[in-house]
Short mmCIF file of C-alpha atoms (C1' of nucleotides) in Angstrom, two decimals:
data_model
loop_
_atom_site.label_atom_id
_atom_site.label_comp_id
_atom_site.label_asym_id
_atom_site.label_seq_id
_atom_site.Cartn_x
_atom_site.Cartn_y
_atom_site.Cartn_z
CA UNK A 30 -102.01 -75.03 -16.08
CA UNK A 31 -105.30 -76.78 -16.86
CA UNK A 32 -107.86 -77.39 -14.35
CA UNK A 33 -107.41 -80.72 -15.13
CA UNK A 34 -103.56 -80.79 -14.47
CA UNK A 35 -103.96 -78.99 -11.28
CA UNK A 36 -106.28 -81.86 -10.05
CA UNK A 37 -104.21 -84.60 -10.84
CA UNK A 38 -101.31 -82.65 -9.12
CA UNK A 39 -103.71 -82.15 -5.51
CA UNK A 40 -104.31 -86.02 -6.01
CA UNK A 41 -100.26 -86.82 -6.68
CA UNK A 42 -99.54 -84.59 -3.59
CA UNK A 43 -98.42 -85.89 -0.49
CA UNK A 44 -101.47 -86.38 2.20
CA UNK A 45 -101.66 -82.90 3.71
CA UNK A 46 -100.00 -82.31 6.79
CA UNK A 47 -102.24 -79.74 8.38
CA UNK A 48 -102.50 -81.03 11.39
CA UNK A 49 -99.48 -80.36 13.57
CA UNK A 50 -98.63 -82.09 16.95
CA UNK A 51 -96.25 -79.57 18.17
CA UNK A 52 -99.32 -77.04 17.80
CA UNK A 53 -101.78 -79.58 19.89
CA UNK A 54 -102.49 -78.19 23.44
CA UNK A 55 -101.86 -81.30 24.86
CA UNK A 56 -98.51 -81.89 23.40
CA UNK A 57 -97.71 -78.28 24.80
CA UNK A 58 -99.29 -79.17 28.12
CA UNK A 59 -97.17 -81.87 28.25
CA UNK A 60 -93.95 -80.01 27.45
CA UNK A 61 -94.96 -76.95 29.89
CA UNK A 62 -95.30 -79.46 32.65
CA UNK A 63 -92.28 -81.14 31.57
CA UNK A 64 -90.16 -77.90 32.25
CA UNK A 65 -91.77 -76.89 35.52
CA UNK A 66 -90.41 -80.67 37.20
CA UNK A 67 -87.64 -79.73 36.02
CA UNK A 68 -87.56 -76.49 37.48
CA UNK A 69 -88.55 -77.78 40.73
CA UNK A 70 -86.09 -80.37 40.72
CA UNK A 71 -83.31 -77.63 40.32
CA UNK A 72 -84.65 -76.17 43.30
CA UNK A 73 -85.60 -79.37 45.32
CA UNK A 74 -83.59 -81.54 44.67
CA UNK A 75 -84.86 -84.31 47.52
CA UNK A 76 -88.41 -83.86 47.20
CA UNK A 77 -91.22 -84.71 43.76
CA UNK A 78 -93.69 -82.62 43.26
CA UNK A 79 -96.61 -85.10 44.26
CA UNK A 80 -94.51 -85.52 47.76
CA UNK A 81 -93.81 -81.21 48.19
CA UNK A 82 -98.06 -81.29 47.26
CA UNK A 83 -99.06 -83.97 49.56
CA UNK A 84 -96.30 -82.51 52.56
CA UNK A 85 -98.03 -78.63 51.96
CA UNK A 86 -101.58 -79.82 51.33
CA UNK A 87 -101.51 -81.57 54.96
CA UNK A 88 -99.83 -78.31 56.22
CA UNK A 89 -103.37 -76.18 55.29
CA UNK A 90 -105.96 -78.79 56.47
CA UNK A 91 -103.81 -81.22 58.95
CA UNK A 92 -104.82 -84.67 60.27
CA UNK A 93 -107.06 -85.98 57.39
CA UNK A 94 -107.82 -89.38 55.53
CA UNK A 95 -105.24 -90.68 52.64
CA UNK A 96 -107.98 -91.00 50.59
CA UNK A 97 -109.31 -87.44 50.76
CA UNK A 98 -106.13 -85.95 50.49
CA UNK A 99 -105.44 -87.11 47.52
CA UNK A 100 -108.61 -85.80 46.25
CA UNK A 101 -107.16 -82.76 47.09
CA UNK A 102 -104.02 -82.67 45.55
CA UNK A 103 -105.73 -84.57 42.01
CA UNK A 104 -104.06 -87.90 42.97
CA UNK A 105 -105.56 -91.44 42.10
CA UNK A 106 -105.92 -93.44 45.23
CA UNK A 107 -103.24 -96.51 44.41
CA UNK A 108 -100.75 -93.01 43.44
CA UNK A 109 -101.05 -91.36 46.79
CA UNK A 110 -100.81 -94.48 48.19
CA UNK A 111 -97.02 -94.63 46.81
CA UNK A 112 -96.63 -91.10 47.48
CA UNK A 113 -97.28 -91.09 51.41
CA UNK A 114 -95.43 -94.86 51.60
CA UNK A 115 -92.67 -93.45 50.78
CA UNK A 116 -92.89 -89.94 52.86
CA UNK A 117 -93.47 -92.40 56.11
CA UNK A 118 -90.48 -94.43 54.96
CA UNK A 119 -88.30 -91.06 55.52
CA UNK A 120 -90.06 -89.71 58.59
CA UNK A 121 -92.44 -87.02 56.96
CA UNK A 122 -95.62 -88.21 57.73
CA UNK A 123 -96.74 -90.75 60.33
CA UNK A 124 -100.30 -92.63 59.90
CA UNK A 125 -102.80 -93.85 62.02
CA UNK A 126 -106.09 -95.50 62.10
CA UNK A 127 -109.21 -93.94 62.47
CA UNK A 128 -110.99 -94.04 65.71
CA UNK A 129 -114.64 -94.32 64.34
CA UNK A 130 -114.44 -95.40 60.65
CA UNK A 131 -112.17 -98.11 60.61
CA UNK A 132 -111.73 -97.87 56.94
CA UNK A 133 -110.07 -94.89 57.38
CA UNK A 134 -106.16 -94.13 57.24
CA UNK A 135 -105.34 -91.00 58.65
CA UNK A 136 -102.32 -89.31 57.29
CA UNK A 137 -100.51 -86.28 59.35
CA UNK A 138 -97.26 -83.91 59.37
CA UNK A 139 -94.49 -85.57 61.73
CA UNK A 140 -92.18 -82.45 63.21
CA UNK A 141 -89.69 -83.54 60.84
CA UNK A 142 -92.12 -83.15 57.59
CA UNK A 143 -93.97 -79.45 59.37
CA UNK A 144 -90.11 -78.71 59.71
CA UNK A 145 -89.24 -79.64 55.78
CA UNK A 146 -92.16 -78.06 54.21
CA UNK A 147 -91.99 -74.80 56.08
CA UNK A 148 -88.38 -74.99 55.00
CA UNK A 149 -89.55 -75.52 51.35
CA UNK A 150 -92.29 -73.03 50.96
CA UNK A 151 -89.59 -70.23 50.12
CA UNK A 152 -88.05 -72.27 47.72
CA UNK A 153 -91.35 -73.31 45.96
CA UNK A 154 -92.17 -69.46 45.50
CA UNK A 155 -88.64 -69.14 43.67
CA UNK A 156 -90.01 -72.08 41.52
CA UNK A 157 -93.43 -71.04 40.88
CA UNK A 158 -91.31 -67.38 39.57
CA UNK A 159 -88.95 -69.26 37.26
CA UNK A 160 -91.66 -71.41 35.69
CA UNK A 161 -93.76 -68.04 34.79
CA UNK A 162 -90.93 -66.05 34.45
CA UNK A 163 -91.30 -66.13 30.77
CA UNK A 164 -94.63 -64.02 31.13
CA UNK A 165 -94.91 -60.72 31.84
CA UNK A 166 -96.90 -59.80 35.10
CA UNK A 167 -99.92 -58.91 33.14
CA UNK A 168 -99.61 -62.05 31.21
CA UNK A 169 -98.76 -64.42 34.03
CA UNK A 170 -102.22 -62.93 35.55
CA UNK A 171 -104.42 -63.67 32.17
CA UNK A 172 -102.38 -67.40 31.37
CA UNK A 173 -103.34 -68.32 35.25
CA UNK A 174 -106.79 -67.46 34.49
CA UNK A 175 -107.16 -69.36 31.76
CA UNK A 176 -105.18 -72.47 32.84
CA UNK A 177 -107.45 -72.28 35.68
CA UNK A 178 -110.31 -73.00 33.05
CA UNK A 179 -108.69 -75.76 31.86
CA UNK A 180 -107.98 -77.57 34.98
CA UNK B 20 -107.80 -54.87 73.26
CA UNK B 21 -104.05 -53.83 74.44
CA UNK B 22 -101.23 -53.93 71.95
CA UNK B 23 -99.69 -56.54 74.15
CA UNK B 24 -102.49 -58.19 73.79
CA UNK B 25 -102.68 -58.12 69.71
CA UNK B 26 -99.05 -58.99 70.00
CA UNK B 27 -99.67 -61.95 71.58
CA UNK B 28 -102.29 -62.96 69.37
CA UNK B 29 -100.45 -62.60 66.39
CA UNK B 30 -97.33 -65.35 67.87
CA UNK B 31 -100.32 -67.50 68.74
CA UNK B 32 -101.55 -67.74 66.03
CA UNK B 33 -101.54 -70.60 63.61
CA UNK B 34 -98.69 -70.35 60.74
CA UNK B 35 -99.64 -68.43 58.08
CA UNK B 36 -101.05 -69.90 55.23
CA UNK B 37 -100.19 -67.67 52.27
CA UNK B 38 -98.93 -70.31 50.14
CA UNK B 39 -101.56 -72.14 48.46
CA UNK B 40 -100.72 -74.82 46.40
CA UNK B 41 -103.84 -74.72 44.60
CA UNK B 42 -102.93 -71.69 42.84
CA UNK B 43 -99.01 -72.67 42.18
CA UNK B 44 -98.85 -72.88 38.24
CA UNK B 45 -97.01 -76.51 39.00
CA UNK B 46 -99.92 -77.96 40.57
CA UNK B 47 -102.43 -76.75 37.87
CA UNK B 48 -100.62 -77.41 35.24
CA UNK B 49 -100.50 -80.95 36.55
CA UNK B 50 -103.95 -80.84 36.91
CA UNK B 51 -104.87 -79.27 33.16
CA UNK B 52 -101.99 -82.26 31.77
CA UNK B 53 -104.27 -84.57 33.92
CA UNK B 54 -107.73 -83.33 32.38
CA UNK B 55 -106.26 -83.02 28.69
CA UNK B 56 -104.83 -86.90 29.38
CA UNK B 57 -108.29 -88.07 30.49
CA UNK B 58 -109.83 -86.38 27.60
CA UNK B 59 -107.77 -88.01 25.47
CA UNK B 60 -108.25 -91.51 26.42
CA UNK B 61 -111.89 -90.90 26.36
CA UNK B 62 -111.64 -90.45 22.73
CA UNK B 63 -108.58 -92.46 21.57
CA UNK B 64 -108.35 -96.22 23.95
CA UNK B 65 -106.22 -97.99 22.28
CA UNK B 66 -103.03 -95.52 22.34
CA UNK B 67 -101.20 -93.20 24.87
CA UNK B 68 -100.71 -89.65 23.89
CA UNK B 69 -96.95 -90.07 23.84
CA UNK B 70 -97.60 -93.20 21.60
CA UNK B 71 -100.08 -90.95 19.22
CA UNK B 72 -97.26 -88.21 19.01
CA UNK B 73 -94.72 -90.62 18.24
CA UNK B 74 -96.88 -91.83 15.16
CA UNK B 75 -97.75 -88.56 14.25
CA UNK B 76 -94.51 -87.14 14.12
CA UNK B 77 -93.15 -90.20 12.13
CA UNK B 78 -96.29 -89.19 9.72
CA UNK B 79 -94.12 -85.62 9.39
CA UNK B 80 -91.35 -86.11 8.82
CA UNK B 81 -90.73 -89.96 7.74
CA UNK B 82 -88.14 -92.25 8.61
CA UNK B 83 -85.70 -91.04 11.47
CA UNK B 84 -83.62 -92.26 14.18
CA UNK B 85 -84.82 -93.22 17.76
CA UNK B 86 -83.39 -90.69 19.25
CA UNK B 87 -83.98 -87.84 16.85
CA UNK B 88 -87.73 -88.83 17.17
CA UNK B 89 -87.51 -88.53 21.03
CA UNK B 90 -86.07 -84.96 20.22
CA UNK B 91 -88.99 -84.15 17.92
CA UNK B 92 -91.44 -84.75 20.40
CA UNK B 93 -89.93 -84.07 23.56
CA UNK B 94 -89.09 -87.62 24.86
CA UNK B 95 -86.07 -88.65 26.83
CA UNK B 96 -84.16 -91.78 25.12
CA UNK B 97 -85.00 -94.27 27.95
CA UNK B 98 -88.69 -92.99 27.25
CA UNK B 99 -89.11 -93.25 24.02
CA UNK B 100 -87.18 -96.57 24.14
CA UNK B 101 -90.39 -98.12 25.52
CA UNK B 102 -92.80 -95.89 23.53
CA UNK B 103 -91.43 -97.21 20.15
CA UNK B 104 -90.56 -100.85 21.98
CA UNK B 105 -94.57 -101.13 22.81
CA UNK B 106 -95.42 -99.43 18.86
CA UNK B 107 -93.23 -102.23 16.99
CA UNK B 108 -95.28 -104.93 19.09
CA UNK B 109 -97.96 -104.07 17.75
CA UNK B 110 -96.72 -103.64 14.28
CA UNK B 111 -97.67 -99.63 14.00
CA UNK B 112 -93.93 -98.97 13.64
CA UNK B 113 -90.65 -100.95 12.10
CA UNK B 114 -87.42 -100.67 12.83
CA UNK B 115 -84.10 -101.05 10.57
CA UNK B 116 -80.18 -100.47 11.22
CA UNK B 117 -78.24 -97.33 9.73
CA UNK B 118 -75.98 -98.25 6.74
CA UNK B 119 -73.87 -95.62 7.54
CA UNK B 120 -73.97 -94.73 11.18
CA UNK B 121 -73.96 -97.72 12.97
CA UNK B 122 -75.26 -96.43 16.28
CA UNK B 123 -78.52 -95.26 14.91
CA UNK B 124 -81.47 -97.22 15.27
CA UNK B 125 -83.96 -96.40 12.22
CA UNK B 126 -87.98 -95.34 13.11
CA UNK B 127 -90.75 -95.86 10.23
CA UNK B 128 -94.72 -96.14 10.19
CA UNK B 129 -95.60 -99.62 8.32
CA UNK B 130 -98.18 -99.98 6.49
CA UNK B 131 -100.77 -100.49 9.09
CA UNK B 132 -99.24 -97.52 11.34
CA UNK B 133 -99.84 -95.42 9.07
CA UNK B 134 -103.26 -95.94 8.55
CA UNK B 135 -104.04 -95.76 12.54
CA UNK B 136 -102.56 -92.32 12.51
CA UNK B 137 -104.22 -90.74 9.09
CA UNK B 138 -107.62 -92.87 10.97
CA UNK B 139 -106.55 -91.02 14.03
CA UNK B 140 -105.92 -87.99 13.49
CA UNK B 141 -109.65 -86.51 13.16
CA UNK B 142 -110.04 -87.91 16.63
CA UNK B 143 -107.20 -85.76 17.49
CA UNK B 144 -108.77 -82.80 16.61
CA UNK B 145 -111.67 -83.60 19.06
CA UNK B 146 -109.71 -84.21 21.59
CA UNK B 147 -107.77 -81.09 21.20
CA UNK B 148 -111.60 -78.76 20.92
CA UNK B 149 -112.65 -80.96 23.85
CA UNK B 150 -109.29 -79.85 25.82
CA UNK B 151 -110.04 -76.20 25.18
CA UNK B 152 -113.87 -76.19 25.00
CA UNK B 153 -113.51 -74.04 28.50
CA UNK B 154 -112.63 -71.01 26.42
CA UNK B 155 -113.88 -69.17 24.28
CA UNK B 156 -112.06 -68.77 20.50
CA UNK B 157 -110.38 -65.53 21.65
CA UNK B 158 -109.19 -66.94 25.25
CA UNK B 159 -107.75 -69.92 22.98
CA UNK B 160 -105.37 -67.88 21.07
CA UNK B 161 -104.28 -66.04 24.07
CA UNK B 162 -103.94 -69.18 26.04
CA UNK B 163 -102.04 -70.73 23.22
CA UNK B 164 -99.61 -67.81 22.65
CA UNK B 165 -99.11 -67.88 26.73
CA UNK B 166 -98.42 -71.81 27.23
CA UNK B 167 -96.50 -71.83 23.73
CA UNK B 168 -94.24 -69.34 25.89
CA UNK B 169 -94.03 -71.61 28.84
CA UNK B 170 -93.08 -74.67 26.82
"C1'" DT C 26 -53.35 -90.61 13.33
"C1'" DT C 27 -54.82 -91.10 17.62
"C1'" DG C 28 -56.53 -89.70 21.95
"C1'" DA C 29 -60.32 -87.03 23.86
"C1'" DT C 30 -65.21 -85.96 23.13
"C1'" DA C 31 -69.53 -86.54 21.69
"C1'" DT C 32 -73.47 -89.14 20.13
"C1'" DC C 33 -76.74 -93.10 20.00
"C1'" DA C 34 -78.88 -96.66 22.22
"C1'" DT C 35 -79.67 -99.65 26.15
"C1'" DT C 36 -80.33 -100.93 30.87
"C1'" DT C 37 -81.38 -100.24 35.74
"C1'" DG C 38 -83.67 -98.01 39.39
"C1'" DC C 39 -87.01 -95.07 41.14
"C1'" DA C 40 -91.32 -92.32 41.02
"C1'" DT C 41 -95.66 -90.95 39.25
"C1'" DA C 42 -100.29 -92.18 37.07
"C1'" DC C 43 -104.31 -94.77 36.38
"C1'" DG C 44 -107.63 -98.79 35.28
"C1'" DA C 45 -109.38 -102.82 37.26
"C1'" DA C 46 -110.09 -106.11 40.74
"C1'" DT C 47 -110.53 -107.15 45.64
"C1'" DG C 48 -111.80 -106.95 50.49
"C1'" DA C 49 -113.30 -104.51 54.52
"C1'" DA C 50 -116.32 -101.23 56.51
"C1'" DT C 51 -119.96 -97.89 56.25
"C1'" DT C 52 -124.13 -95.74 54.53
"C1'" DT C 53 -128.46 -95.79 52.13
"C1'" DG C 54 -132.96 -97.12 50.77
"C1'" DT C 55 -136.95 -99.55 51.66
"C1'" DA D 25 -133.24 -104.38 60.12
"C1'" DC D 26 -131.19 -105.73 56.05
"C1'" DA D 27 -129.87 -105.98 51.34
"C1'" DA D 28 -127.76 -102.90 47.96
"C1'" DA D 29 -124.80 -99.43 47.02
"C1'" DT D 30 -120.89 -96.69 48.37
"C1'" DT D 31 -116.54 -95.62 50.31
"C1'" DC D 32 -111.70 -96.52 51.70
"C1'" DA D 33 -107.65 -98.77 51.02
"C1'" DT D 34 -104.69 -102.15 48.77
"C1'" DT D 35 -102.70 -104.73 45.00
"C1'" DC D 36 -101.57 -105.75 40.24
"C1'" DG D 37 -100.46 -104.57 35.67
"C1'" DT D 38 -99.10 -101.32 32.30
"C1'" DA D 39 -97.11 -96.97 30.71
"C1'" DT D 40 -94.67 -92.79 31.01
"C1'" DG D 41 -90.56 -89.99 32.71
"C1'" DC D 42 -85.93 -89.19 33.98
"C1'" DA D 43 -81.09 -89.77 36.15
"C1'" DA D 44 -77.13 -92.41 35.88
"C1'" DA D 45 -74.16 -95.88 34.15
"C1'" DT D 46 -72.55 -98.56 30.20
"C1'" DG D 47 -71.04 -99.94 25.59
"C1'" DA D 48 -70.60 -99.08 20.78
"C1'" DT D 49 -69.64 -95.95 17.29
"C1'" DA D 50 -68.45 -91.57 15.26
"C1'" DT D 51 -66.31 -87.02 15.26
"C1'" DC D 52 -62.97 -83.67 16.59
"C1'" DA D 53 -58.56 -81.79 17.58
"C1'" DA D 54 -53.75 -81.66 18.46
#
DNA sequence: TTGATATCATTTGCATACGAATGAATTTGT
DNA sequence: ACAAATTCATTCGTATGCAAATGATATCAA
């Protein structure tokens, strides 16, 4: 084939599809995270993930702001706001007011919500396993690293 | 100090806190979906990364049904409902009945869709070498294989 | 052929998720 | 001390994301 011939044939071509979605980290991301809610929801079935996060975060640091927890679980102000309306709707978590800075919402662990998430923390080990379980050990150790990075 | 004494200690203690939820792969990847998400909004404004994949795959593989698109790119049919509802709107995306199959509801790029996804595409890649600029080449691949596993 | 199943799409309801705007309260800078 | 900037919380609007129920159509199996 001429040199010509095989131009005219690159320009006749179809516009190259070399860039594939399904091989995009963020479309993977996406999908990974899709399959660990699910996984969770198998295993807690009455509980999100945001709610299980915000329920064990207030477990390791008790009474604190609304605000700054959800800087510590990666939540947007107006989402934790949602979250922790509706964990005080079912008893979880109670709120007060701050004593001092009166801007200040203070979110805490009822007995009822210490009760569920000490309940849950067994179950949330069995979910963090089935998500990775498609690693081995040694890989599970290296992908946590570099997710880590990422995050 | 007496074994009592250590024995006492130990049931006074505060539960233990051996499950952190900062290093539960759940919570980071929600955190890594969160960064990649942010990223790409940073670089793309005008489209959602479920809208982008929705165009891109349409780019692939052409005109297909509603819900075989939501297969492609991992979208639930109430999802991608509103993805493609919000895509016609703006005229990136048109849709047509089946002839044959009655029940199917047919997915194509117009004209002006599929220029916003060959314009977007190179902004893609950024996005995607922005996402994983935390690693280095090698930690990429490895990451990559790892998540691809997860996914 | 026809009755049972399965598939496709839609709708409703609920739960994140976040930008932007707003108001109240506090802190900072001079 | 006081004006400016910041912080905390709320609200609104928009966009996923999914379960469950529904209706229309198509396929399968006895």
């Amino acid at each position: 084939m001429s040199e010509e011939n095989l131009l005219k044939l690159v320009e006749l071509e179809e516009p190259e599809h070399d860039y594939h979605l399904q091989e995009q980290v963020g479309f993977i991301l996406r999908k990974a995270h899709q399959r660990h809610v699910s996984i969770f929801a198998a295993h807690i079935a009455d509980l999100t993930p945001p709610q299980f996060a915000a329920l064990a975060k207030l477990r390791d640091v008790g009474e604190t702001s609304q605000n700054q927890l959800g800087t510590l679980i990666a939540m947007d102000a107006a989402t934790v706001k949602g979250v922790i309306d509706r964990l005080k709707a079912r008893g979880l978590v109670e709120l007060s007011k701050h004593e001092v800075d009166k801007r200040r919402l203070l979110v805490n662990l009822t007995a009822q919500g210490r009760d569920a998430i000490e309940r849950l923390i067994p179950l949330a080990r069995d979910i963090t396993e089935e998500t990775l379980a498609p690693l081995s050990p040694k890989e599970v150790a290296t992908f946590m690293k570099l997710l880590a990075k990422l995050a």
